[in-house]
Structures are given as C-alpha cells and as structure tokens.
PDB file of C-alpha atoms in Angstrom:
ATOM      1  CA  MET A   1      46.171  -1.082  41.647  1.00  0.00           C
ATOM      2  CA  ARG A   2      44.798  -0.879  45.171  1.00  0.00           C
ATOM      3  CA  LYS A   3      42.303   1.799  44.091  1.00  0.00           C
ATOM      4  CA  LEU A   4      41.114  -0.382  41.210  1.00  0.00           C
ATOM      5  CA  TYR A   5      40.611  -3.307  43.585  1.00  0.00           C
ATOM      6  CA  VAL A   6      38.582  -1.118  45.965  1.00  0.00           C
ATOM      7  CA  ILE A   7      36.410   0.208  43.116  1.00  0.00           C
ATOM      8  CA  LEU A   8      35.729  -3.273  41.672  1.00  0.00           C
ATOM      9  CA  SER A   9      34.969  -4.665  45.130  1.00  0.00           C
ATOM     10  CA  SER A  10      32.523  -1.810  45.793  1.00  0.00           C
ATOM     11  CA  VAL A  11      30.764  -2.338  42.461  1.00  0.00           C
ATOM     12  CA  LEU A  12      30.435  -6.096  43.074  1.00  0.00           C
ATOM     13  CA  LEU A  13      29.137  -5.443  46.588  1.00  0.00           C
ATOM     14  CA  ILE A  14      26.477  -3.060  45.253  1.00  0.00           C
ATOM     15  CA  LEU A  15      25.477  -5.421  42.445  1.00  0.00           C
ATOM     16  CA  SER A  16      25.139  -8.323  44.888  1.00  0.00           C
ATOM     17  CA  GLY A  17      22.222  -6.442  46.490  1.00  0.00           C
ATOM     18  CA  CYS A  18      20.336  -6.116  43.220  1.00  0.00           C
ATOM     19  CA  ASN A  19      17.170  -8.138  42.821  1.00  0.00           C
ATOM     20  CA  MET A  20      16.371  -8.155  39.112  1.00  0.00           C
ATOM     21  CA  ARG A  21      12.743  -9.230  39.347  1.00  0.00           C
ATOM     22  CA  VAL A  22      12.074  -8.429  35.701  1.00  0.00           C
ATOM     23  CA  LEU A  23      14.632 -11.092  34.724  1.00  0.00           C
ATOM     24  CA  ASP A  24      12.761 -13.731  36.762  1.00  0.00           C
ATOM     25  CA  PRO A  25       9.422 -13.692  34.874  1.00  0.00           C
ATOM     26  CA  LYS A  26       6.359 -15.582  36.094  1.00  0.00           C
ATOM     27  CA  SER A  27       3.965 -14.866  33.222  1.00  0.00           C
ATOM     28  CA  GLN A  28       3.941 -14.950  29.446  1.00  0.00           C
ATOM     29  CA  THR A  29       3.838 -11.137  29.358  1.00  0.00           C
ATOM     30  CA  ALA A  30       6.841 -10.826  31.663  1.00  0.00           C
ATOM     31  CA  LYS A  31       8.727 -13.456  29.669  1.00  0.00           C
ATOM     32  CA  GLY A  32       8.198 -11.423  26.515  1.00  0.00           C
ATOM     33  CA  GLN A  33       9.474  -8.276  28.206  1.00  0.00           C
ATOM     34  CA  SER A  34      12.412 -10.128  29.746  1.00  0.00           C
ATOM     35  CA  PHE A  35      13.284 -11.460  26.284  1.00  0.00           C
ATOM     36  CA  LEU A  36      13.241  -7.896  24.910  1.00  0.00           C
ATOM     37  CA  ILE A  37      15.609  -6.705  27.650  1.00  0.00           C
ATOM     38  CA  GLN A  38      18.067  -9.545  27.039  1.00  0.00           C
ATOM     39  CA  PHE A  39      17.778  -9.279  23.250  1.00  0.00           C
ATOM     40  CA  SER A  40      18.386  -5.498  23.361  1.00  0.00           C
ATOM     41  CA  PHE A  41      21.341  -6.043  25.707  1.00  0.00           C
ATOM     42  CA  ALA A  42      22.835  -8.632  23.328  1.00  0.00           C
ATOM     43  CA  LEU A  43      22.547  -6.216  20.375  1.00  0.00           C
ATOM     44  CA  MET A  44      24.121  -3.423  22.423  1.00  0.00           C
ATOM     45  CA  MET A  45      26.975  -5.741  23.406  1.00  0.00           C
ATOM     46  CA  ILE A  46      27.633  -6.458  19.705  1.00  0.00           C
ATOM     47  CA  VAL A  47      27.889  -2.705  19.018  1.00  0.00           C
ATOM     48  CA  PHE A  48      29.897  -2.072  22.204  1.00  0.00           C
ATOM     49  CA  THR A  49      32.361  -4.891  21.497  1.00  0.00           C
ATOM     50  CA  THR A  50      32.806  -3.798  17.875  1.00  0.00           C
ATOM     51  CA  VAL A  51      33.507  -0.191  18.899  1.00  0.00           C
ATOM     52  CA  ILE A  52      35.949  -1.182  21.653  1.00  0.00           C
ATOM     53  CA  VAL A  53      37.846  -3.634  19.428  1.00  0.00           C
ATOM     54  CA  LEU A  54      38.128  -1.054  16.615  1.00  0.00           C
ATOM     55  CA  PHE A  55      39.164   1.632  19.102  1.00  0.00           C
ATOM     56  CA  ILE A  56      41.970  -0.496  20.552  1.00  0.00           C
ATOM     57  CA  TRP A  57      43.070  -1.611  17.080  1.00  0.00           C
ATOM     58  CA  PHE A  58      43.231   1.989  15.744  1.00  0.00           C
ATOM     59  CA  VAL A  59      45.091   3.213  18.826  1.00  0.00           C
ATOM     60  CA  TRP A  60      47.655   0.448  18.414  1.00  0.00           C
ATOM     61  CA  LYS A  61      47.937   0.709  14.611  1.00  0.00           C
ATOM     62  CA  TYR A  62      48.331   4.487  14.478  1.00  0.00           C
ATOM     63  CA  ARG A  63      50.412   4.924  17.621  1.00  0.00           C
ATOM     64  CA  GLN A  64      53.416   7.195  17.396  1.00  0.00           C
ATOM     65  CA  THR A  65      56.719   5.447  16.638  1.00  0.00           C
ATOM     66  CA  GLU A  66      60.210   6.531  15.773  1.00  0.00           C
ATOM     67  CA  GLU A  67      59.435   5.923  12.081  1.00  0.00           C
ATOM     68  CA  ASN A  68      56.290   8.014  11.822  1.00  0.00           C
ATOM     69  CA  LYS A  69      56.573  10.693  14.498  1.00  0.00           C
ATOM     70  CA  HIS A  70      57.610  13.343  11.963  1.00  0.00           C
ATOM     71  CA  ARG A  71      55.282  12.214   9.171  1.00  0.00           C
ATOM     72  CA  ILE A  72      51.833  13.765   8.623  1.00  0.00           C
ATOM     73  CA  PRO A  73      49.409  11.338   6.873  1.00  0.00           C
ATOM     74  CA  GLU A  74      47.606  12.436   3.723  1.00  0.00           C
ATOM     75  CA  ASP A  75      44.066  13.715   4.209  1.00  0.00           C
ATOM     76  CA  GLU A  76      41.405  11.173   3.253  1.00  0.00           C
ATOM     77  CA  LYS A  77      38.415  12.689   1.412  1.00  0.00           C
ATOM     78  CA  GLY A  78      35.988   9.883   2.214  1.00  0.00           C
ATOM     79  CA  ASN A  79      35.327   6.212   1.680  1.00  0.00           C
ATOM     80  CA  ARG A  80      32.010   5.207   0.102  1.00  0.00           C
ATOM     81  CA  PHE A  81      32.227   1.609   1.348  1.00  0.00           C
ATOM     82  CA  PHE A  82      32.690   2.630   5.004  1.00  0.00           C
ATOM     83  CA  GLU A  83      30.062   5.378   4.797  1.00  0.00           C
ATOM     84  CA  ILE A  84      27.472   2.944   3.436  1.00  0.00           C
ATOM     85  CA  THR A  85      28.470   0.304   6.002  1.00  0.00           C
ATOM     86  CA  TRP A  86      28.116   2.520   9.090  1.00  0.00           C
ATOM     87  CA  THR A  87      24.816   3.871   7.765  1.00  0.00           C
ATOM     88  CA  VAL A  88      23.198   0.568   6.789  1.00  0.00           C
ATOM     89  CA  LEU A  89      24.297  -1.539   9.785  1.00  0.00           C
ATOM     90  CA  PRO A  90      22.526   0.614  12.440  1.00  0.00           C
ATOM     91  CA  ILE A  91      19.367   0.573  10.307  1.00  0.00           C
ATOM     92  CA  ILE A  92      19.498  -3.235  10.152  1.00  0.00           C
ATOM     93  CA  LEU A  93      20.081  -3.507  13.924  1.00  0.00           C
ATOM     94  CA  LEU A  94      17.166  -1.158  14.664  1.00  0.00           C
ATOM     95  CA  ALA A  95      14.904  -3.105  12.306  1.00  0.00           C
ATOM     96  CA  VAL A  96      15.848  -6.408  13.957  1.00  0.00           C
ATOM     97  CA  LEU A  97      15.052  -4.911  17.375  1.00  0.00           C
ATOM     98  CA  ALA A  98      11.822  -3.244  16.212  1.00  0.00           C
ATOM     99  CA  VAL A  99      10.073  -6.404  15.002  1.00  0.00           C
ATOM    100  CA  PRO A 100       9.835  -8.273  18.358  1.00  0.00           C
ATOM    101  CA  THR A 101       9.354  -4.978  20.250  1.00  0.00           C
ATOM    102  CA  ILE A 102       6.274  -4.023  18.226  1.00  0.00           C
ATOM    103  CA  LYS A 103       4.886  -7.569  18.344  1.00  0.00           C
ATOM    104  CA  ILE A 104       5.191  -7.922  22.150  1.00  0.00           C
ATOM    105  CA  THR A 105       3.982  -4.369  22.808  1.00  0.00           C
ATOM    106  CA  TYR A 106       0.905  -5.007  20.680  1.00  0.00           C
ATOM    107  CA  GLU A 107       0.169  -8.272  22.541  1.00  0.00           C
ATOM    108  CA  ILE A 108       0.189  -6.657  26.015  1.00  0.00           C
ATOM    109  CA  SER A 109      -1.812  -3.609  24.878  1.00  0.00           C
ATOM    110  CA  ALA A 110      -5.233  -5.191  25.160  1.00  0.00           C
ATOM    111  CA  SER A 111      -7.407  -3.999  22.318  1.00  0.00           C
ATOM    112  CA  SER A 112     -11.034  -5.167  22.447  1.00  0.00           C
ATOM    113  CA  SER A 113     -10.551  -7.549  19.516  1.00  0.00           C
ATOM    114  CA  ALA A 114      -7.496  -9.158  21.119  1.00  0.00           C
ATOM    115  CA  THR A 115      -9.062  -9.795  24.527  1.00  0.00           C
ATOM    116  CA  PRO A 116      -9.303 -13.576  25.185  1.00  0.00           C
ATOM    117  CA  PRO A 117     -12.920 -14.734  25.749  1.00  0.00           C
ATOM    118  CA  ASN A 118     -12.088 -16.573  29.027  1.00  0.00           C
ATOM    119  CA  ALA A 119     -10.255 -13.628  30.561  1.00  0.00           C
ATOM    120  CA  VAL A 120     -10.772 -12.385  34.110  1.00  0.00           C
ATOM    121  CA  HIS A 121     -11.509  -8.645  34.143  1.00  0.00           C
ATOM    122  CA  ILE A 122     -10.392  -6.529  37.108  1.00  0.00           C
ATOM    123  CA  ASP A 123     -10.964  -2.791  37.502  1.00  0.00           C
ATOM    124  CA  VAL A 124      -7.861  -1.215  39.023  1.00  0.00           C
ATOM    125  CA  THR A 125      -8.097   2.257  40.518  1.00  0.00           C
ATOM    126  CA  ALA A 126      -5.011   4.136  41.600  1.00  0.00           C
ATOM    127  CA  GLN A 127      -5.203   6.957  44.112  1.00  0.00           C
ATOM    128  CA  GLN A 128      -2.625   8.635  46.304  1.00  0.00           C
ATOM    129  CA  PHE A 129      -1.308   6.373  47.849  1.00  0.00           C
ATOM    130  CA  SER A 130      -3.104   3.040  47.461  1.00  0.00           C
ATOM    131  CA  TRP A 131      -4.617   0.650  44.929  1.00  0.00           C
ATOM    132  CA  THR A 132      -8.202  -0.655  44.723  1.00  0.00           C
ATOM    133  CA  PHE A 133      -9.090  -3.840  42.836  1.00  0.00           C
ATOM    134  CA  GLU A 134     -12.732  -4.526  41.885  1.00  0.00           C
ATOM    135  CA  TYR A 135     -13.658  -7.944  40.505  1.00  0.00           C
ATOM    136  CA  GLN A 136     -16.471  -8.829  38.104  1.00  0.00           C
ATOM    137  CA  ASN A 137     -18.735 -10.125  40.904  1.00  0.00           C
ATOM    138  CA  GLY A 138     -18.442  -6.887  42.894  1.00  0.00           C
ATOM    139  CA  VAL A 139     -15.712  -7.953  45.329  1.00  0.00           C
ATOM    140  CA  VAL A 140     -13.430  -5.036  46.193  1.00  0.00           C
ATOM    141  CA  GLN A 141      -9.924  -5.417  47.606  1.00  0.00           C
ATOM    142  CA  THR A 142      -7.339  -2.834  48.569  1.00  0.00           C
ATOM    143  CA  SER A 143      -3.579  -3.389  48.545  1.00  0.00           C
ATOM    144  CA  GLU A 144      -3.978  -7.107  47.742  1.00  0.00           C
ATOM    145  CA  LEU A 145      -4.539  -8.517  44.271  1.00  0.00           C
ATOM    146  CA  VAL A 146      -5.561 -12.156  43.777  1.00  0.00           C
ATOM    147  CA  ILE A 147      -5.518 -13.664  40.285  1.00  0.00           C
ATOM    148  CA  PRO A 148      -5.712 -17.187  38.778  1.00  0.00           C
ATOM    149  CA  LYS A 149      -2.858 -19.128  37.201  1.00  0.00           C
ATOM    150  CA  ASP A 150      -2.917 -19.982  33.471  1.00  0.00           C
ATOM    151  CA  ARG A 151      -5.825 -17.671  32.726  1.00  0.00           C
ATOM    152  CA  PRO A 152      -5.598 -14.256  31.022  1.00  0.00           C
ATOM    153  CA  VAL A 153      -6.291 -11.314  33.322  1.00  0.00           C
ATOM    154  CA  VAL A 154      -7.340  -8.007  31.805  1.00  0.00           C
ATOM    155  CA  PHE A 155      -6.602  -5.050  34.054  1.00  0.00           C
ATOM    156  CA  HIS A 156      -8.725  -1.936  33.418  1.00  0.00           C
ATOM    157  CA  LEU A 157      -6.480   0.796  34.765  1.00  0.00           C
ATOM    158  CA  ASN A 158      -7.838   4.151  35.989  1.00  0.00           C
ATOM    159  CA  SER A 159      -6.555   6.941  38.210  1.00  0.00           C
ATOM    160  CA  ASP A 160      -8.561   9.137  40.587  1.00  0.00           C
ATOM    161  CA  ASP A 161      -5.968  11.893  40.869  1.00  0.00           C
ATOM    162  CA  VAL A 162      -2.491  12.030  39.324  1.00  0.00           C
ATOM    163  CA  ILE A 163      -0.488   9.861  36.930  1.00  0.00           C
ATOM    164  CA  HIS A 164       0.566   6.541  38.448  1.00  0.00           C
ATOM    165  CA  SER A 165       2.165   3.463  36.917  1.00  0.00           C
ATOM    166  CA  PHE A 166       0.933  -0.100  37.478  1.00  0.00           C
ATOM    167  CA  TRP A 167       3.787  -2.578  37.761  1.00  0.00           C
ATOM    168  CA  VAL A 168       4.225  -6.132  39.023  1.00  0.00           C
ATOM    169  CA  PRO A 169       7.820  -6.791  37.882  1.00  0.00           C
ATOM    170  CA  LYS A 170       7.609 -10.592  37.843  1.00  0.00           C
ATOM    171  CA  LEU A 171       4.275 -10.606  36.006  1.00  0.00           C
ATOM    172  CA  GLY A 172       4.910  -7.819  33.509  1.00  0.00           C
ATOM    173  CA  GLY A 173       3.733  -4.299  32.884  1.00  0.00           C
ATOM    174  CA  LYS A 174       4.529  -1.532  33.616  1.00  0.00           C
ATOM    175  CA  MET A 175       1.830   0.753  32.311  1.00  0.00           C
ATOM    176  CA  ASP A 176       1.059   4.383  33.122  1.00  0.00           C
ATOM    177  CA  VAL A 177      -2.333   5.021  34.742  1.00  0.00           C
ATOM    178  CA  ILE A 178      -3.706   8.354  33.546  1.00  0.00           C
ATOM    179  CA  PRO A 179      -6.617  10.342  35.072  1.00  0.00           C
ATOM    180  CA  GLY A 180      -9.692  10.395  32.834  1.00  0.00           C
ATOM    181  CA  LYS A 181      -8.433   7.677  30.496  1.00  0.00           C
ATOM    182  CA  GLU A 182      -8.857   3.914  30.888  1.00  0.00           C
ATOM    183  CA  ARG A 183      -5.874   1.837  29.877  1.00  0.00           C
ATOM    184  CA  ARG A 184      -5.777  -1.943  29.674  1.00  0.00           C
ATOM    185  CA  LEU A 185      -3.109  -4.534  30.298  1.00  0.00           C
ATOM    186  CA  ILE A 186      -3.249  -8.320  29.742  1.00  0.00           C
ATOM    187  CA  VAL A 187      -1.255 -10.668  31.968  1.00  0.00           C
ATOM    188  CA  THR A 188      -1.357 -14.483  32.021  1.00  0.00           C
ATOM    189  CA  PRO A 189       0.437 -15.823  35.137  1.00  0.00           C
ATOM    190  CA  ASP A 190       1.966 -19.259  34.720  1.00  0.00           C
ATOM    191  CA  GLU A 191       3.280 -19.895  38.245  1.00  0.00           C
ATOM    192  CA  ILE A 192       1.566 -19.643  41.619  1.00  0.00           C
ATOM    193  CA  GLY A 193       3.191 -17.463  44.259  1.00  0.00           C
ATOM    194  CA  THR A 194       3.199 -14.028  45.878  1.00  0.00           C
ATOM    195  CA  TYR A 195       4.723 -11.137  43.974  1.00  0.00           C
ATOM    196  CA  GLN A 196       5.294  -7.507  44.834  1.00  0.00           C
ATOM    197  CA  GLY A 197       3.441  -4.815  42.932  1.00  0.00           C
ATOM    198  CA  LYS A 198       4.034  -1.088  43.075  1.00  0.00           C
ATOM    199  CA  CYS A 199       3.506   2.317  41.578  1.00  0.00           C
ATOM    200  CA  ALA A 200       6.433   2.963  39.240  1.00  0.00           C
ATOM    201  CA  GLU A 201       5.713   6.664  38.653  1.00  0.00           C
ATOM    202  CA  PHE A 202       6.583   9.216  41.334  1.00  0.00           C
ATOM    203  CA  CYS A 203       3.170  10.456  42.500  1.00  0.00           C
ATOM    204  CA  GLY A 204       3.762  12.306  45.764  1.00  0.00           C
ATOM    205  CA  LYS A 205       5.526  12.286  49.099  1.00  0.00           C
ATOM    206  CA  GLU A 206       4.268   8.789  50.055  1.00  0.00           C
ATOM    207  CA  HIS A 207       4.878   7.276  46.635  1.00  0.00           C
ATOM    208  CA  SER A 208       7.246   4.642  48.065  1.00  0.00           C
ATOM    209  CA  LEU A 209       4.396   3.273  50.218  1.00  0.00           C
ATOM    210  CA  MET A 210       2.108   2.683  47.225  1.00  0.00           C
ATOM    211  CA  ARG A 211       2.701  -1.058  47.031  1.00  0.00           C
ATOM    212  CA  PHE A 212       0.505  -4.137  46.929  1.00  0.00           C
ATOM    213  CA  GLU A 213       0.807  -7.917  47.070  1.00  0.00           C
ATOM    214  CA  THR A 214      -0.156 -10.003  44.065  1.00  0.00           C
ATOM    215  CA  ILE A 215      -1.161 -13.567  44.915  1.00  0.00           C
ATOM    216  CA  VAL A 216      -1.425 -16.064  42.071  1.00  0.00           C
ATOM    217  CA  LYS A 217      -3.602 -19.092  42.931  1.00  0.00           C
ATOM    218  CA  THR A 218      -4.623 -22.193  41.041  1.00  0.00           C
ATOM    219  CA  GLN A 219      -7.888 -21.710  39.151  1.00  0.00           C
ATOM    220  CA  GLU A 220      -9.789 -23.865  41.672  1.00  0.00           C
ATOM    221  CA  ASP A 221      -8.343 -21.964  44.664  1.00  0.00           C
ATOM    222  CA  TYR A 222      -9.116 -18.669  42.930  1.00  0.00           C
ATOM    223  CA  LYS A 223     -12.711 -19.725  42.345  1.00  0.00           C
ATOM    224  CA  GLN A 224     -13.129 -20.666  46.007  1.00  0.00           C
ATOM    225  CA  TRP A 225     -11.494 -17.420  47.138  1.00  0.00           C
ATOM    226  CA  ILE A 226     -13.696 -15.188  44.971  1.00  0.00           C
ATOM    227  CA  GLN A 227     -16.840 -16.999  46.183  1.00  0.00           C
ATOM    228  CA  LYS A 228     -15.728 -16.688  49.806  1.00  0.00           C
ATOM    229  CA  MET A 229     -15.050 -12.955  49.431  1.00  0.00           C
ATOM    230  CA  LYS A 230     -18.437 -12.501  47.740  1.00  0.00           C
ATOM    231  CA  ARG A 231     -20.237 -14.158  50.661  1.00  0.00           C
ATOM    232  CA  LYS A 232     -18.475 -11.763  53.060  1.00  0.00           C
ATOM    233  CA  THR A 233     -19.907  -8.757  51.250  1.00  0.00           C
ATOM    234  CA  GLU A 234     -23.493 -10.046  51.300  1.00  0.00           C
TER     235      GLU A 234
END
C-alpha cells in the first residue's frame, strides 16, 4: 500500500508540472486541433472503459470455484453476432473520428483557393538554429513574430537546410518545414498576448534553442508596428 501511495504521489507531482499549451487554444486553428485531441481522447476512453469492464466481468464470471474447478467447458466454434459486432464497431468509431479530422486538416492546409482575401502573408524561413520572418512590405524579423488579432495569417514555410517543424502550440500548427518545398499554414489568432513558438522536429545539437516569441496585437497596433519597422529599414 505504501508503494502504491508513493507511485501515485510521484505521478501527480510529475503531472502538476505539465503545461498543456495545446489545450489552451488562442486561435480558431488551435481550437480545432484541441477539439480533435479531446474528441479522440473521449472515443479512446469509450473503448478503454468497455474493454476494462468486459475484462473484469469475464474474470469474475469465469473464475474458478469449487463447482467448476474440475469441469472443462465445451469449445465454442464461433459466434456470428459477436464477430460482426467487433468488426463493425471499430469501423464506425474510425469513421466518426475521420470526418472532423479531415475537415480540420483541410482547413489549416492553405490551398490557394482557400486563402482568405484579407490574409496577412508572412514568409517563414527555418535554418539551424533560428527563424526568420519576412513581411509583405519587406520588414524582416528574427526570433520574434508579430501578427494581428482576428485576421487570417498565411505562413509560407521554407527551410534552408534540414527538416524543421513550425509550431506555436497555443495558436496551432505544427507543420513540417521541408527543404526545397514551400508549405503553407493558416492561423487566425483571436486573443492578444505573447506565445512561445518552437521547432518541433529535432534538427541538430542546438535544436532546443530554436525558439521564438509570437506577439499577437490588435489590428491597429499591428498596423502601427509594421509601419514603424518599415521606417527603420529605410
């Protein structure tokens, strides 16, 4: 009993240090992904609970007793009802999970026809071990990303060397950044604030340092900031 108490206490202590940023979404994209995580978890809990309940019930029902300990049950050759049930139910569960997964994945994978007309476009270049952000008016920032609230932002993701992964947990993503191939990601922040961004793909010995700050401003503050940064470059 003492060992169990120590194990549970250790697990709770470790979990108390977890910061589940993906479950605290600050954009429509992140909310969609957070919904998928929670929806998938709920489906898994249904399967897990069903299996555990059946397991306990079978163990109790077919336990050895004084009446049956010398009796060998007859061999069952199959049961069509159960075979159909455990084949069809997983298919239904996978279909239920697939519909929102495909829909949300399609929405964040910015095809040219799906790009909103009022979107802000930012070229993102990943290189060992930093990020560069180039705005439409020529402003270039490193390790700090500034974007407007309530306006779609289309990230054009490119890599100068190896495979990286662009990820701002509270705003959504993550998407692999592949050398020689531009990938695009749409994010629409709906709350101002400062959020941590990072490379989520191991890319070398200083991978853990490949982080950046994402600052979400009101549209008016963003407009003033981008004009101010433009004047500095002239």
